[in-house]
PDB file of C-alpha atoms in Angstrom:
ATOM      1  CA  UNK I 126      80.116  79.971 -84.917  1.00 53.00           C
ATOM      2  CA  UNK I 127      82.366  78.047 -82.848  1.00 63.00           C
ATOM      3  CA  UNK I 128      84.515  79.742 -80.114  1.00 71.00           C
ATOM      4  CA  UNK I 129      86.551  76.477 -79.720  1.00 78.00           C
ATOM      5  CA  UNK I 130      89.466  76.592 -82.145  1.00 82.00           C
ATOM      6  CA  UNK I 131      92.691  75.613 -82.050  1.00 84.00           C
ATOM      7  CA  UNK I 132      94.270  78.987 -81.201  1.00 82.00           C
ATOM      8  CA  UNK I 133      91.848  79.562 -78.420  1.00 83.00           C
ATOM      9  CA  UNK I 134      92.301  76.303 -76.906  1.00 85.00           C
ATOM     10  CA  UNK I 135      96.083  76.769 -76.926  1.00 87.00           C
ATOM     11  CA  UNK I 136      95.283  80.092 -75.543  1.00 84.00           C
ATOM     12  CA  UNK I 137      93.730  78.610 -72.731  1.00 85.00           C
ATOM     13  CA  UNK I 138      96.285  76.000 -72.383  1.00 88.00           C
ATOM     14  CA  UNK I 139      98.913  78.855 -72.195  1.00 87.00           C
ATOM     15  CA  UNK I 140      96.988  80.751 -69.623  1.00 85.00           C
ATOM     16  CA  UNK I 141      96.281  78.163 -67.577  1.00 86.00           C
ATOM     17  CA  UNK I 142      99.656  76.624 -67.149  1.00 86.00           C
ATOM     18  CA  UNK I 143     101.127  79.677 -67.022  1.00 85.00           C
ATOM     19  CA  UNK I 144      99.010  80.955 -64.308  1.00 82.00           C
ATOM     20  CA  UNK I 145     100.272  77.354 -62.293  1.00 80.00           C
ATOM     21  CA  UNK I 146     103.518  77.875 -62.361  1.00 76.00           C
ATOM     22  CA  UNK I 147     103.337  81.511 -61.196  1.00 76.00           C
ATOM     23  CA  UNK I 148     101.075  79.933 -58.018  1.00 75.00           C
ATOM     24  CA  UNK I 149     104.200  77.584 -57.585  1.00 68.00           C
ATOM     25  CA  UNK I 150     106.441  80.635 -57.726  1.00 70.00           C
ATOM     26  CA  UNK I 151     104.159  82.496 -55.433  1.00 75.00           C
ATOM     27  CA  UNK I 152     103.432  79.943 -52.582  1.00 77.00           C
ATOM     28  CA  UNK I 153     107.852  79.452 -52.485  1.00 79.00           C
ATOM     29  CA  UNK I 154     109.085  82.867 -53.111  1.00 84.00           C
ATOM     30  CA  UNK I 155     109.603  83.660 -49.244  1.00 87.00           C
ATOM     31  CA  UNK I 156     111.344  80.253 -48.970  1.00 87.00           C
ATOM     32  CA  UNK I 157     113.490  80.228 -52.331  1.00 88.00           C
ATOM     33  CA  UNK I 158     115.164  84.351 -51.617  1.00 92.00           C
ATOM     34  CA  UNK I 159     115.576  83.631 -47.861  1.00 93.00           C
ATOM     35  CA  UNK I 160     117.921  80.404 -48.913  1.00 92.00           C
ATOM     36  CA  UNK I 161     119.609  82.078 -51.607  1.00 93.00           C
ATOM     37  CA  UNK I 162     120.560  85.179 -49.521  1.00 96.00           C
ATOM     38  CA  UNK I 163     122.094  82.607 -46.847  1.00 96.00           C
ATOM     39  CA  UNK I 164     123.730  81.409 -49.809  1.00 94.00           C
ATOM     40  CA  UNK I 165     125.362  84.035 -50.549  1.00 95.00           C
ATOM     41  CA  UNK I 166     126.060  85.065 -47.431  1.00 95.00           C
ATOM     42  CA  UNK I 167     127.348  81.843 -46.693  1.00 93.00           C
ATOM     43  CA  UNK I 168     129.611  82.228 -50.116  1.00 90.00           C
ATOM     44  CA  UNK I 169     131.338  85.480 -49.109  1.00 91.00           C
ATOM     45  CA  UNK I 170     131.844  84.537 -45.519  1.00 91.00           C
ATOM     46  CA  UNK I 171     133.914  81.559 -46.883  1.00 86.00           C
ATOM     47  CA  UNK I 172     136.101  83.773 -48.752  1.00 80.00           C
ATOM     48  CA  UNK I 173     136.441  86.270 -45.654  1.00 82.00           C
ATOM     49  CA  UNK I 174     137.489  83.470 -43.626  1.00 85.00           C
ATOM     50  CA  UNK I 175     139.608  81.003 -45.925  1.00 81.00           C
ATOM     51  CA  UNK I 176     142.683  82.386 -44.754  1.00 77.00           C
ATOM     52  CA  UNK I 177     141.358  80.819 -41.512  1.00 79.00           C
ATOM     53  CA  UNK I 178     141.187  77.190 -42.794  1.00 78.00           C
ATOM     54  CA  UNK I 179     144.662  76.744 -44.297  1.00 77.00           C
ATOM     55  CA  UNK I 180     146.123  76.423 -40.673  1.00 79.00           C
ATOM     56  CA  UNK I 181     143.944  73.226 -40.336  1.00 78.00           C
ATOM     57  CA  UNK I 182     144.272  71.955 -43.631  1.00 75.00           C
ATOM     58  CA  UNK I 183     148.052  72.460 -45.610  1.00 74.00           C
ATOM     59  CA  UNK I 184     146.843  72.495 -49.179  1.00 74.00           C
ATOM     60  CA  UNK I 185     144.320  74.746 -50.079  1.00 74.00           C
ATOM     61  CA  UNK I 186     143.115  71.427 -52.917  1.00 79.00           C
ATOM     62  CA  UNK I 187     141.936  69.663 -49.888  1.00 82.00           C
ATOM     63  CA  UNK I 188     139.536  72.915 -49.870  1.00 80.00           C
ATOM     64  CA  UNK I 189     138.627  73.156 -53.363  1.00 82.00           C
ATOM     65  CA  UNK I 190     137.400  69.173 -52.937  1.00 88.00           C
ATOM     66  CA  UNK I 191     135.709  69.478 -50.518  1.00 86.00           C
ATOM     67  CA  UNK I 192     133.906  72.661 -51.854  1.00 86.00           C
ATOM     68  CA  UNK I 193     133.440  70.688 -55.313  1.00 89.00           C
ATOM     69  CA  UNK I 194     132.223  67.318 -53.877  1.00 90.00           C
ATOM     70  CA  UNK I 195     129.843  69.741 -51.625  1.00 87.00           C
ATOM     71  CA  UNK I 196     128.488  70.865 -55.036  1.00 88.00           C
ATOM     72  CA  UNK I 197     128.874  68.302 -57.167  1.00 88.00           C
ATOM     73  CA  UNK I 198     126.661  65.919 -54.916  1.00 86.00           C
ATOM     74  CA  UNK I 199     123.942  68.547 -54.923  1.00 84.00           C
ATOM     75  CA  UNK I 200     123.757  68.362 -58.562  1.00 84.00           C
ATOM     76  CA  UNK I 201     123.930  64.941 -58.638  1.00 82.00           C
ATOM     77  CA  UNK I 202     120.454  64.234 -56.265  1.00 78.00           C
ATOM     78  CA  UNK I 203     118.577  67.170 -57.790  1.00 78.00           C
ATOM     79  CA  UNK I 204     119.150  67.120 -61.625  1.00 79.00           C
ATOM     80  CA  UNK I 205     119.980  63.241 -61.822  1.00 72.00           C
ATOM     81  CA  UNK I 206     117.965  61.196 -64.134  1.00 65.00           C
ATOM     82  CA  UNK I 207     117.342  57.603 -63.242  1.00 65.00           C
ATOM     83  CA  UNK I 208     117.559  55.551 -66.920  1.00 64.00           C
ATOM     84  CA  UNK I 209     121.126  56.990 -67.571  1.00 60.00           C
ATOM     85  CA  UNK I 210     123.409  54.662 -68.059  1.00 58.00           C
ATOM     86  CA  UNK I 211     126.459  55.314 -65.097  1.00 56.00           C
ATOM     87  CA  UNK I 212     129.881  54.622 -67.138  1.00 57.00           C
ATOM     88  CA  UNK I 213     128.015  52.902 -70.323  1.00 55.00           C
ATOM     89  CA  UNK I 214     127.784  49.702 -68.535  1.00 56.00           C
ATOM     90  CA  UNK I 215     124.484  49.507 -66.069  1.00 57.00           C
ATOM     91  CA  UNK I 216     122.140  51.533 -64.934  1.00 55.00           C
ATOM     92  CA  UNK I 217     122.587  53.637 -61.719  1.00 53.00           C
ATOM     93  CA  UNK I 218     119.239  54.603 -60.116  1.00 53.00           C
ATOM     94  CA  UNK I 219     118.625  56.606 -57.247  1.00 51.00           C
ATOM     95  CA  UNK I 220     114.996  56.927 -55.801  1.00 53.00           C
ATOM     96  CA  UNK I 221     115.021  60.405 -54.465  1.00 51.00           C
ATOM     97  CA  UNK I 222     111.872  62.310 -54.348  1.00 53.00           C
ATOM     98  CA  UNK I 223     112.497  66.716 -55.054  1.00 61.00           C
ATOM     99  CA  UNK I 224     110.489  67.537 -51.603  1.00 76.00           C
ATOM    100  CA  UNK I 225     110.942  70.964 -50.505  1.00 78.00           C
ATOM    101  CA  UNK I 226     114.046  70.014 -48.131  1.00 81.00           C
ATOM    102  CA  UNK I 227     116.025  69.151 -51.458  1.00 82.00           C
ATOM    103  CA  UNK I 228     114.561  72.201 -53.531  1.00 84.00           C
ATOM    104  CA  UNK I 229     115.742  74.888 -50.369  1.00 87.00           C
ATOM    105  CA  UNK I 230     119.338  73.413 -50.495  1.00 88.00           C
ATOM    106  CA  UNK I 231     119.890  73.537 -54.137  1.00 87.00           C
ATOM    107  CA  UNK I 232     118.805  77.296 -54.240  1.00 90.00           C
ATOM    108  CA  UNK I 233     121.205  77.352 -51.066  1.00 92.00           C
ATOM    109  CA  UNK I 234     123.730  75.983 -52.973  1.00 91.00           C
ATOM    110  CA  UNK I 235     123.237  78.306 -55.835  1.00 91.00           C
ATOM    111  CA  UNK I 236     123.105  81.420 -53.593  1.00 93.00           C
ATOM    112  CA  UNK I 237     126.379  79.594 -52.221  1.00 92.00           C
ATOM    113  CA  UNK I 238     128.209  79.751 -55.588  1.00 90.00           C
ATOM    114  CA  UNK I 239     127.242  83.719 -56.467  1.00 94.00           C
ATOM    115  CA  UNK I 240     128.503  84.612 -53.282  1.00 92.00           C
ATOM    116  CA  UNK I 241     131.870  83.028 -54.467  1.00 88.00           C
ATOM    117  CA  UNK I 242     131.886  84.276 -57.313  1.00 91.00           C
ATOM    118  CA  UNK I 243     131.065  87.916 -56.233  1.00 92.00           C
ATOM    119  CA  UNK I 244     134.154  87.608 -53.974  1.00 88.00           C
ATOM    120  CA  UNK I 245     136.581  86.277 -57.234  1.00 86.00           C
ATOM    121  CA  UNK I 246     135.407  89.446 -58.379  1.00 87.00           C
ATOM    122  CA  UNK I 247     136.314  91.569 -54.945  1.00 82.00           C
ATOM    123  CA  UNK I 248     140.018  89.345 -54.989  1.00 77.00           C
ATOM    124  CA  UNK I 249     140.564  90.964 -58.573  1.00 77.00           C
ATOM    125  CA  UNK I 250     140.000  94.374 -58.172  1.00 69.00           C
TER     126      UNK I 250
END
């Protein structure tokens, strides 16, 4: 009898790429909670200390940009897909390899948005 059939090959398939992933997960855990707790702390000291930044700038929009184009160019380098066509026209490509560097600020920048939107919720209540 042969032990070789398709559901223990896809068994095995499973495992094994399941167990890979969890030794990705395992090797950057440290890494990937310290940056989203600065994150977040980050996110909730920006709330505390907005009230701070209007005297320098006189429209709290010039804030929101700034916060959004902050974001906004995160996503773009670490979910961006090179043969997307940019407006319908041509193709845009940007050659930008996800090292660790890039993988530490997007979990920054996620840790960055909870915080904010923990303090929304503390504004509300």
């Amino acid at each position: 009898m042969n032990i070789e059939t398709k559901f223990f090959r896809f068994f095995n398939n499973f495992f094994y790429k399941t167990n890979s992933k969890f030794l990705v997960f395992q090797n950057n855990f440290g890494i990937t909670i310290f940056f989203l707790f600065i994150g977040f702390l980050s996110g909730n000291l920006f709330g505390t200390i907005l009230n701070g930044i209007r005297y320098y700038m006189s429209w709290d929009g010039y804030i929101g940009l700034i916060l959004l184009f902050f974001i906004e160019s995160i996503n773009f380098i670490f979910y961006h897909n090179k043969n997307r066509k940019f407006f319908f026209f041509f193709r845009f490509s940007v050659k930008i390899s996800k090292n660790n560097l890039l993988r530490s600020l997007n979990f920054f920048k996620i840790g960055f948005m909870f915080g904010l939107f923990i303090d929304a919720f503390k504004v509300g209540s």
